[in-house]
Coordinates of C-alpha atoms and ligand atoms in Angstrom, one line a residue:
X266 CA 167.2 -8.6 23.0
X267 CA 166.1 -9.5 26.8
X268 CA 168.6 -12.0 28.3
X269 CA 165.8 -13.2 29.8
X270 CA 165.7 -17.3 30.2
X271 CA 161.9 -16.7 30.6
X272 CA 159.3 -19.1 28.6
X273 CA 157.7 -16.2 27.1
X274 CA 158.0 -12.6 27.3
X275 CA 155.4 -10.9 28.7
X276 CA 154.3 -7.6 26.5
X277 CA 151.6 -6.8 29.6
X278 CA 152.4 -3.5 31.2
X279 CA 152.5 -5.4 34.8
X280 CA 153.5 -7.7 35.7
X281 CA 155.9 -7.2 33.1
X282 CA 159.5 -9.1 31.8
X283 CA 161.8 -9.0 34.4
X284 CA 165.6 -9.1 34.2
X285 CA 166.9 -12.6 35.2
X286 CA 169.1 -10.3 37.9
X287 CA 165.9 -8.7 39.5
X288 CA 164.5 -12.0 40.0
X289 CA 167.6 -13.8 41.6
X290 CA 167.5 -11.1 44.1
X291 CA 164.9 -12.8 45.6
X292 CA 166.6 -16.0 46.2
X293 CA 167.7 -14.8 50.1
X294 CA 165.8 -14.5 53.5
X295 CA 165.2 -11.5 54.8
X296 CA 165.0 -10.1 58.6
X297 CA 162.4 -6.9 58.6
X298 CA 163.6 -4.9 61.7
X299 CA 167.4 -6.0 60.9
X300 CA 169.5 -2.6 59.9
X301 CA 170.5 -4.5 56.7
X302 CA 167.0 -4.2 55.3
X303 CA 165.3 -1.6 56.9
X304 CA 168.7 0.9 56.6
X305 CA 170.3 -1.0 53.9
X306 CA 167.2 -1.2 51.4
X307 CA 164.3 0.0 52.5
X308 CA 165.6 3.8 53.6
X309 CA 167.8 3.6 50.4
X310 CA 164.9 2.7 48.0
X311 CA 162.6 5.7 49.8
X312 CA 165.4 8.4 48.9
X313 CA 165.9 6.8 45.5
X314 CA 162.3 7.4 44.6
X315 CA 162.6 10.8 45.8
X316 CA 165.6 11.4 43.2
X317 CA 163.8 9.5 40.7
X318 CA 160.2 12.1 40.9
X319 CA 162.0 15.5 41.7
X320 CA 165.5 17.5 41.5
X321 CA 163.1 20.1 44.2
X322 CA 163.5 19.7 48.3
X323 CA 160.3 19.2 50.3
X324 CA 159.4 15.7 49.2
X325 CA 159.4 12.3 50.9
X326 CA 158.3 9.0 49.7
X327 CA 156.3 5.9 51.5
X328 CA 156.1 2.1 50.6
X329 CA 152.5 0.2 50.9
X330 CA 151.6 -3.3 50.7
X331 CA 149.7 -4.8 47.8
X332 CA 149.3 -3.5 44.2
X333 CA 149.1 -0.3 42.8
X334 CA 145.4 0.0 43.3
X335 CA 145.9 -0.6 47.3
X336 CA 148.7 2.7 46.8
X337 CA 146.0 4.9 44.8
X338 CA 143.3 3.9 47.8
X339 CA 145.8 4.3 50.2
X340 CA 146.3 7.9 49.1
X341 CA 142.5 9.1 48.5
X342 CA 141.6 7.9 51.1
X343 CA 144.1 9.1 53.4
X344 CA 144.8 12.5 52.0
X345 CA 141.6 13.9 51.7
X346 CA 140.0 15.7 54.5
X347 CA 136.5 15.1 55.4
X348 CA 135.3 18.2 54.0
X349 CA 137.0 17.9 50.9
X350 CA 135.9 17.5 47.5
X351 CA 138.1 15.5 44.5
X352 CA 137.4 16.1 40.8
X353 CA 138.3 13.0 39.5
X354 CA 139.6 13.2 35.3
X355 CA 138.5 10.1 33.9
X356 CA 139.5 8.8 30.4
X357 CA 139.3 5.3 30.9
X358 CA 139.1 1.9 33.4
X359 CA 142.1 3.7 35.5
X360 CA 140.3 6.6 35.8
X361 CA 136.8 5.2 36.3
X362 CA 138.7 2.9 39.3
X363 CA 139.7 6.3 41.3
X364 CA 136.3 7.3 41.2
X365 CA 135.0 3.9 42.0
X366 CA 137.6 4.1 44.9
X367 CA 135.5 7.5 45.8
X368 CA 132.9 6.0 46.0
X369 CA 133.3 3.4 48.1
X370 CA 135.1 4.8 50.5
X371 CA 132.2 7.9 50.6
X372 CA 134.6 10.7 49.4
X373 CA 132.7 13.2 48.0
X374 CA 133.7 13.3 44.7
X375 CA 132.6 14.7 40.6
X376 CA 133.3 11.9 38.0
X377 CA 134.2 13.8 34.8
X378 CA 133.6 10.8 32.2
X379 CA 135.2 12.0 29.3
X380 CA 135.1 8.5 27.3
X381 CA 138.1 6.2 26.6
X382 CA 139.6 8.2 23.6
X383 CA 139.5 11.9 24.1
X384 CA 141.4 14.1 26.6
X385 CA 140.1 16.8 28.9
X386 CA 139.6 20.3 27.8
X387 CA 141.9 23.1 29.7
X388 CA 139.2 25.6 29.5
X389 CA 136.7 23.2 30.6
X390 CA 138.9 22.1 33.6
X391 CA 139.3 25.5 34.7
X392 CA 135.9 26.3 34.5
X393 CA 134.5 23.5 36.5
X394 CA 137.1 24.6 39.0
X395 CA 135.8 28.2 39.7
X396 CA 132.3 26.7 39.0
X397 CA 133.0 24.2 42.1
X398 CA 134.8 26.0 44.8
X399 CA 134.3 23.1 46.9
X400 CA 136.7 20.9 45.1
X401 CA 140.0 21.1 46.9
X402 CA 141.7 18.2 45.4
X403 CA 141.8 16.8 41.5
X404 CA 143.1 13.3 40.2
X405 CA 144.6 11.9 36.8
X406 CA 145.9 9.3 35.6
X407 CA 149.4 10.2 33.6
X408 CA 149.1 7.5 31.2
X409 CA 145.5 5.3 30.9
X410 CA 147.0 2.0 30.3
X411 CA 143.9 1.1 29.3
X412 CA 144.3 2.5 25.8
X413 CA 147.8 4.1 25.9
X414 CA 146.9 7.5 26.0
X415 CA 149.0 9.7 27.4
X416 CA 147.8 12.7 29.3
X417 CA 149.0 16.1 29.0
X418 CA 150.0 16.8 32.6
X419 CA 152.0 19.6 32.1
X420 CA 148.9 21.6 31.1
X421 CA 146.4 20.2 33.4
X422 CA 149.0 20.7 36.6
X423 CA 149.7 24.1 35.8
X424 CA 145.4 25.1 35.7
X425 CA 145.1 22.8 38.6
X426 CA 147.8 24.8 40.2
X427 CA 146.6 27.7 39.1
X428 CA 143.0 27.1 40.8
X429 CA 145.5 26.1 44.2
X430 CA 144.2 22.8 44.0
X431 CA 146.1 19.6 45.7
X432 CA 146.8 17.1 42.6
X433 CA 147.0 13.4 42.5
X434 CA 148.2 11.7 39.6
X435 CA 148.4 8.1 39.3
X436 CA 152.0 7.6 37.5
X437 CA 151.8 4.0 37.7
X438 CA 152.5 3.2 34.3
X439 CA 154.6 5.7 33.4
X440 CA 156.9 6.9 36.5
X441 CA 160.4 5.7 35.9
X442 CA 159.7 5.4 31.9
X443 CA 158.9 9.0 30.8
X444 CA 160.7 11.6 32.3
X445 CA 158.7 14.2 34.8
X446 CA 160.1 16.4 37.5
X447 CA 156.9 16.3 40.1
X448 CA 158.4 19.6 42.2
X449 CA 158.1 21.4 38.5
X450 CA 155.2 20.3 37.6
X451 CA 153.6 21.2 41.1
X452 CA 152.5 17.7 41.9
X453 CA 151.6 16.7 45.7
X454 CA 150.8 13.0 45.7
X455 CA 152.2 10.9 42.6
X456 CA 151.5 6.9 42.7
X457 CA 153.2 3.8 41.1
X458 CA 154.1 0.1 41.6
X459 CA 157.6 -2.2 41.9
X460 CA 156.3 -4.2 38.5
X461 CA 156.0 -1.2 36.1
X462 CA 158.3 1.0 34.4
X463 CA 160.9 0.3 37.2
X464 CA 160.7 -3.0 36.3
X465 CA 160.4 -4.6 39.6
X466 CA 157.9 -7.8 40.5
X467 CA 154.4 -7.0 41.8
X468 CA 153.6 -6.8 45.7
X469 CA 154.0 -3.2 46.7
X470 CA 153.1 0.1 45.6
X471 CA 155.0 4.1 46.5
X472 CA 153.6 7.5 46.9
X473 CA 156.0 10.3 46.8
X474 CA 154.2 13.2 48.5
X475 CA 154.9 16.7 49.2
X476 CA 156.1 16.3 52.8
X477 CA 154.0 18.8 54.1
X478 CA 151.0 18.2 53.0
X479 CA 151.7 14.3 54.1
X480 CA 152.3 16.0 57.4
X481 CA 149.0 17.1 57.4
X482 CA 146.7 14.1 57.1
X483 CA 147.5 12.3 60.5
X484 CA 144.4 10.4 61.7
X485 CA 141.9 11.0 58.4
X486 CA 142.4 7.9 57.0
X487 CA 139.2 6.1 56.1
X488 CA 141.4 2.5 56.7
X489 CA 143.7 1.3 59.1
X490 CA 146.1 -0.8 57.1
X491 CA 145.8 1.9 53.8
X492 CA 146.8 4.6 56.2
X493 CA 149.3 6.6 54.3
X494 CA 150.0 9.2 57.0
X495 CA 150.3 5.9 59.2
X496 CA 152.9 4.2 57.2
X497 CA 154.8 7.3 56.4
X498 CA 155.6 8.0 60.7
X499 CA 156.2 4.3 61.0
X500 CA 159.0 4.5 57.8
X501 CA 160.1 7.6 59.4
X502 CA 160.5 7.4 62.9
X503 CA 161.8 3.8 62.7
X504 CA 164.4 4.5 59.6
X505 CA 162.5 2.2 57.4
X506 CA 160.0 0.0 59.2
X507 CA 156.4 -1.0 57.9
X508 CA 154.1 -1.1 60.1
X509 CA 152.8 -4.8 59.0
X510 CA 154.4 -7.5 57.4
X511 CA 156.7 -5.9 54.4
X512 CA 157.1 -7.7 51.0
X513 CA 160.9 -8.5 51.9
X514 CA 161.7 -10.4 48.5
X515 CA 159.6 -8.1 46.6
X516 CA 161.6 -4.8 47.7
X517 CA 165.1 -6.6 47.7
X518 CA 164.2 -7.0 43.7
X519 CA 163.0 -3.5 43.3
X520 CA 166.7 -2.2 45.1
X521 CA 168.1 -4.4 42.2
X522 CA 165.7 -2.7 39.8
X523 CA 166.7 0.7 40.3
X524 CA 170.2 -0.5 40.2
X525 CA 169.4 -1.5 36.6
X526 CA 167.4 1.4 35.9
X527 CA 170.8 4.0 36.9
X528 CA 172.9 1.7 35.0
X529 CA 170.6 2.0 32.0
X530 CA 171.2 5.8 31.9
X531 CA 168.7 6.5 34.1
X532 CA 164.6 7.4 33.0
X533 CA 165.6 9.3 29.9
X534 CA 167.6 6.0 28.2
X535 CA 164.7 4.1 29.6
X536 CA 162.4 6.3 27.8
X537 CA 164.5 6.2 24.5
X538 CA 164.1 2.2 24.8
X539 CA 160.4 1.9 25.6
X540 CA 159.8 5.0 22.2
X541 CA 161.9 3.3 19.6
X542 CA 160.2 0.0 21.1
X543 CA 156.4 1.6 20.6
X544 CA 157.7 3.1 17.0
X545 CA 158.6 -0.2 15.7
X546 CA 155.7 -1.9 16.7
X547 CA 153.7 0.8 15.3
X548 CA 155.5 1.2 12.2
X549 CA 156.0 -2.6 11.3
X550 CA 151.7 -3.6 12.7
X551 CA 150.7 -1.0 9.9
X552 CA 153.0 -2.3 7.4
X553 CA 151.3 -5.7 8.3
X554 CA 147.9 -4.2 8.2
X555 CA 146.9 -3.4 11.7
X556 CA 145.3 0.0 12.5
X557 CA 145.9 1.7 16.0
X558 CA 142.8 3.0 18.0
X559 CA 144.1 6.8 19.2
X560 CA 145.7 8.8 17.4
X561 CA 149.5 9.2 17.2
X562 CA 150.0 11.9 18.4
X563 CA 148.0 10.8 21.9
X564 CA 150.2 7.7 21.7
X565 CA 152.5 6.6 25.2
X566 CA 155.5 5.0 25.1
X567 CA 153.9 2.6 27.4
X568 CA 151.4 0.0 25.9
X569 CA 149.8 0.4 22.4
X570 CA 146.0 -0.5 21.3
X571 CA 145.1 -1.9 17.9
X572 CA 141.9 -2.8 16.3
X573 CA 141.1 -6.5 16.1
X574 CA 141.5 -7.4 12.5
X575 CA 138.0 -7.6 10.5
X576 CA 138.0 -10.7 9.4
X577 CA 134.9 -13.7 10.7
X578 CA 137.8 -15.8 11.2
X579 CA 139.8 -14.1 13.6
X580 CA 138.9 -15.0 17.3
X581 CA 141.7 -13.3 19.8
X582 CA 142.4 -16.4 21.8
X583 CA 143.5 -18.1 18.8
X584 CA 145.9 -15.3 17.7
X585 CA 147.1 -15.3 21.4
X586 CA 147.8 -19.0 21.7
X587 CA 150.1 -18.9 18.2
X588 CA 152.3 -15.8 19.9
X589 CA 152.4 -17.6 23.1
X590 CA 153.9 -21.0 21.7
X591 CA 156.4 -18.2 20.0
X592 CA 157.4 -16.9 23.0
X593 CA 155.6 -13.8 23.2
X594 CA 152.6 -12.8 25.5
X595 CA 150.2 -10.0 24.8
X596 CA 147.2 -8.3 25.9
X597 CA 143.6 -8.2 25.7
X598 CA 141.3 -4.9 25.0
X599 CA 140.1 -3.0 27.9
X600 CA 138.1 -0.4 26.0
X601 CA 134.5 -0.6 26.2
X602 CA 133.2 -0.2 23.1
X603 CA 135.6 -1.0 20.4
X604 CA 137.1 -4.4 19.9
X605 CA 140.7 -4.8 20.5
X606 CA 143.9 -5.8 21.9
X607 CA 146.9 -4.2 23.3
X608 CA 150.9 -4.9 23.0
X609 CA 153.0 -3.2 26.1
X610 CA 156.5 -2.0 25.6
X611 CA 157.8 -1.6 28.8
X612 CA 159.9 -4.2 31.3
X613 CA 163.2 -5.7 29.7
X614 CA 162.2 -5.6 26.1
X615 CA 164.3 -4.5 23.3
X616 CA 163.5 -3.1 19.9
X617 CA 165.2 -6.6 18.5
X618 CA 162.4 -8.8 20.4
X619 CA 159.8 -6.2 19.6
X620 CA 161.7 -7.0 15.5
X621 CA 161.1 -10.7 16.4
X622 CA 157.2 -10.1 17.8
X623 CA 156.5 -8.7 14.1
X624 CA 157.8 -11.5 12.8
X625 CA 155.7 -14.0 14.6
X626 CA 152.4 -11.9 14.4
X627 CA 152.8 -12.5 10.5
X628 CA 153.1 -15.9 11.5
X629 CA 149.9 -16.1 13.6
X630 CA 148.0 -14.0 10.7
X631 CA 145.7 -17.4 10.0
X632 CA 142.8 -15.0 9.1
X633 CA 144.5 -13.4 6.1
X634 CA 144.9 -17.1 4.8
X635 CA 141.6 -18.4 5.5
X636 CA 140.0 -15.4 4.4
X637 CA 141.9 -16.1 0.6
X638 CA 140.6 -19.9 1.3
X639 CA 137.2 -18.7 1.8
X640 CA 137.5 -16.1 -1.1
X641 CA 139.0 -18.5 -3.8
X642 CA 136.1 -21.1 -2.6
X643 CA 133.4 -18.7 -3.4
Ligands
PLP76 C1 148.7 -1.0 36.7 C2 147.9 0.3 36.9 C3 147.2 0.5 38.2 C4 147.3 -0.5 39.3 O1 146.8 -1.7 39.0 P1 147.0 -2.9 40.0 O2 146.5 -4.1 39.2 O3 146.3 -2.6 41.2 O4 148.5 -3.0 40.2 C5 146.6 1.7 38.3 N1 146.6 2.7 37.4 C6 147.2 2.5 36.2 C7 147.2 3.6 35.2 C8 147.9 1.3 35.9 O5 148.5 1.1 34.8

């Protein structure tokens, strides 16, 4: 069970339950161009990260302000020349945002919509690749938290590598909770945040980038303060410096994180945790009657959809309030055009609170009752 002396634990993939730990190291002052946090945490956290994505040399890592969205900006807008193209692979609100992103900063750019519940075609990817010549760069999302679906990057790298495309992936809700070595899988830019599977609280976001390729994109940012290339220099030349204001509590919790995570057993024990969380639930919401959206086998260990039940009387606020005054919080839907709501896994959960969750969602099952109510009246 967490020993967390939260209210309520929060089943939302980010910001997510925190270890009591993570959050005490944010009870100190820090000095930003002091050794002790630039040297001490900041230059430690950048190799860390490094570790963490790839067991390959060549790769380097950079720290930006904000949430993840400001990182995924940061890096579209930063690494892609002006005569570049990006195919964008969108299954869902995640995906749809890169290309939004696109958009508004003018990258030229091909949306592939492929819905909220299907994944993308290999052949089809590869053919819109020799189709497009001018595409030089392609971006995914590893898993859509939006549903749970987990991509299969290991066969979209290799034909984006194949077609010697540069590939983005937006690993926010999965880096540090399913295992992936980036240098295998051939990926250049990968993005994530301190408040998901790391288990840090919100306020930045980190790219780990192929260093040469990073090298490369000096002076085509499309934003002063989302300058990746920009922010890289500063952390490199100055042995951990941001260029403007740095999170300081935020990023002493996150060097606590990934002291938690190695003590854990590292991403693979954090993976086992976050899968036997996701089969419970799974396995004890059908056993209570709750159907899942996708498929199993598209299932992440991540975060979970089901299908609000049937029943007039259920209204999701309701059901929401009654697992909040239990101590749990969840999540609303996010897919377009089915109605449901989502459970995360991931931050300091255990299979015994997800155990206790199931108990109190057969608690908060008033539809079932009034439903028999309603039945016996008529
Ligand atoms: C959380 C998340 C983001 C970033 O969201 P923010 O609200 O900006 O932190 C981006 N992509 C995915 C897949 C996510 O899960």
């Amino acid at each position: 069970m967490a020993h967390s002396d939260n209210q309520y634990l929060l089943l939302t993939p980010g910001p997510l339950t925190t270890s009591r730990t993570v959050r005490e190291a944010m009870l100190k002052d820090w000095c930003t161009w002091d050794d002790e946090y630039n040297l001490g945490v900041v230059q430690h956290i950048r190799q860390q990260l490094v570790q963490l994505a790839t067991c390959h040399d060549g790769y380097t890592s950079v720290l930006m302000q904000g949430s993840g969205t400001a990182s995924v900006e940061a890096t579209l807008g930063s690494v892609i020349p002006a005569d570049g193209r990006v195919l964008v692979i969108n299954n869902g609100a995640y995906g749809a945002r890169i290309a939004q992103i696109a958009e508004v900063l003018n990258i030229p750019h091909l949306n592939w919509d492929l819905g909220e519940v299907s994944q993308p075609n290999l052949d089809a990817l590869s053919q819109l690749l020799s189709d497009q010549p001018e595409i030089t760069h392609v971006a995914m999302v590893h898993c859509e938290t939006t549903t749970g679906m987990l991509n299969p990057l290991e066969a979209v790298a290799q034909r984006v590598k194949a077609a010697g495309k540069v590939m983005i992936l937006d690993a926010m809700s999965s880096f540090g909770g399913i295992p992936m070595d980036m240098g295998e899988l051939g990926i250049d830019f990968l993005i994530s945040s301190a408040n998901k599977c790391i288990q840090g609280v919100p306020g930045f976001g980190f790219v780990i980038a192929r260093r040469a390729l990073l090298e490369s994109c000096k002076g085509q940012a499309r934003s002063l303060s989302l300058d990746l290339y920009d922010q890289w220099h500063c952390m490199e030349v100055n042995q951990g410096k941001w260029r403007f204001t740095s999170p300081t509590h935020t990023v002493r919790a996150f060097a606590q994180a990934l002291t938690e995570l190695a003590g854990e057993g590292g991403v693979s024990a954090r993976y086992q945790r976050y899968h036997t969380n996701q089969t419970t639930l799974v396995k004890g919401m059908q056993k209570l009657g709750f159907c899942c959206l996708l498929d199993e086998t598209l299932h992440s260990p991540i975060i979970t959809s089901f299908y609000s039940p049937e029943s007039p009387s259920y209204n999701f606020k309701r059901f929401y309030d009654s697992l909040k005054a239990k101590g749990f919080v969840i999540y609303p839907g996010k897919v377009s055009d089915a109605d449901c709501f989502r459970i995360g896994n991931i931050g300091d959960v255990y299979p015994a609170d997800i155990e206790r969750l199931l108990t109190a969602i057969e608690a908060s099952m008033y539809w079932t009752a009034e439903t028999a109510e309603a039945g016996e009246q008529a």
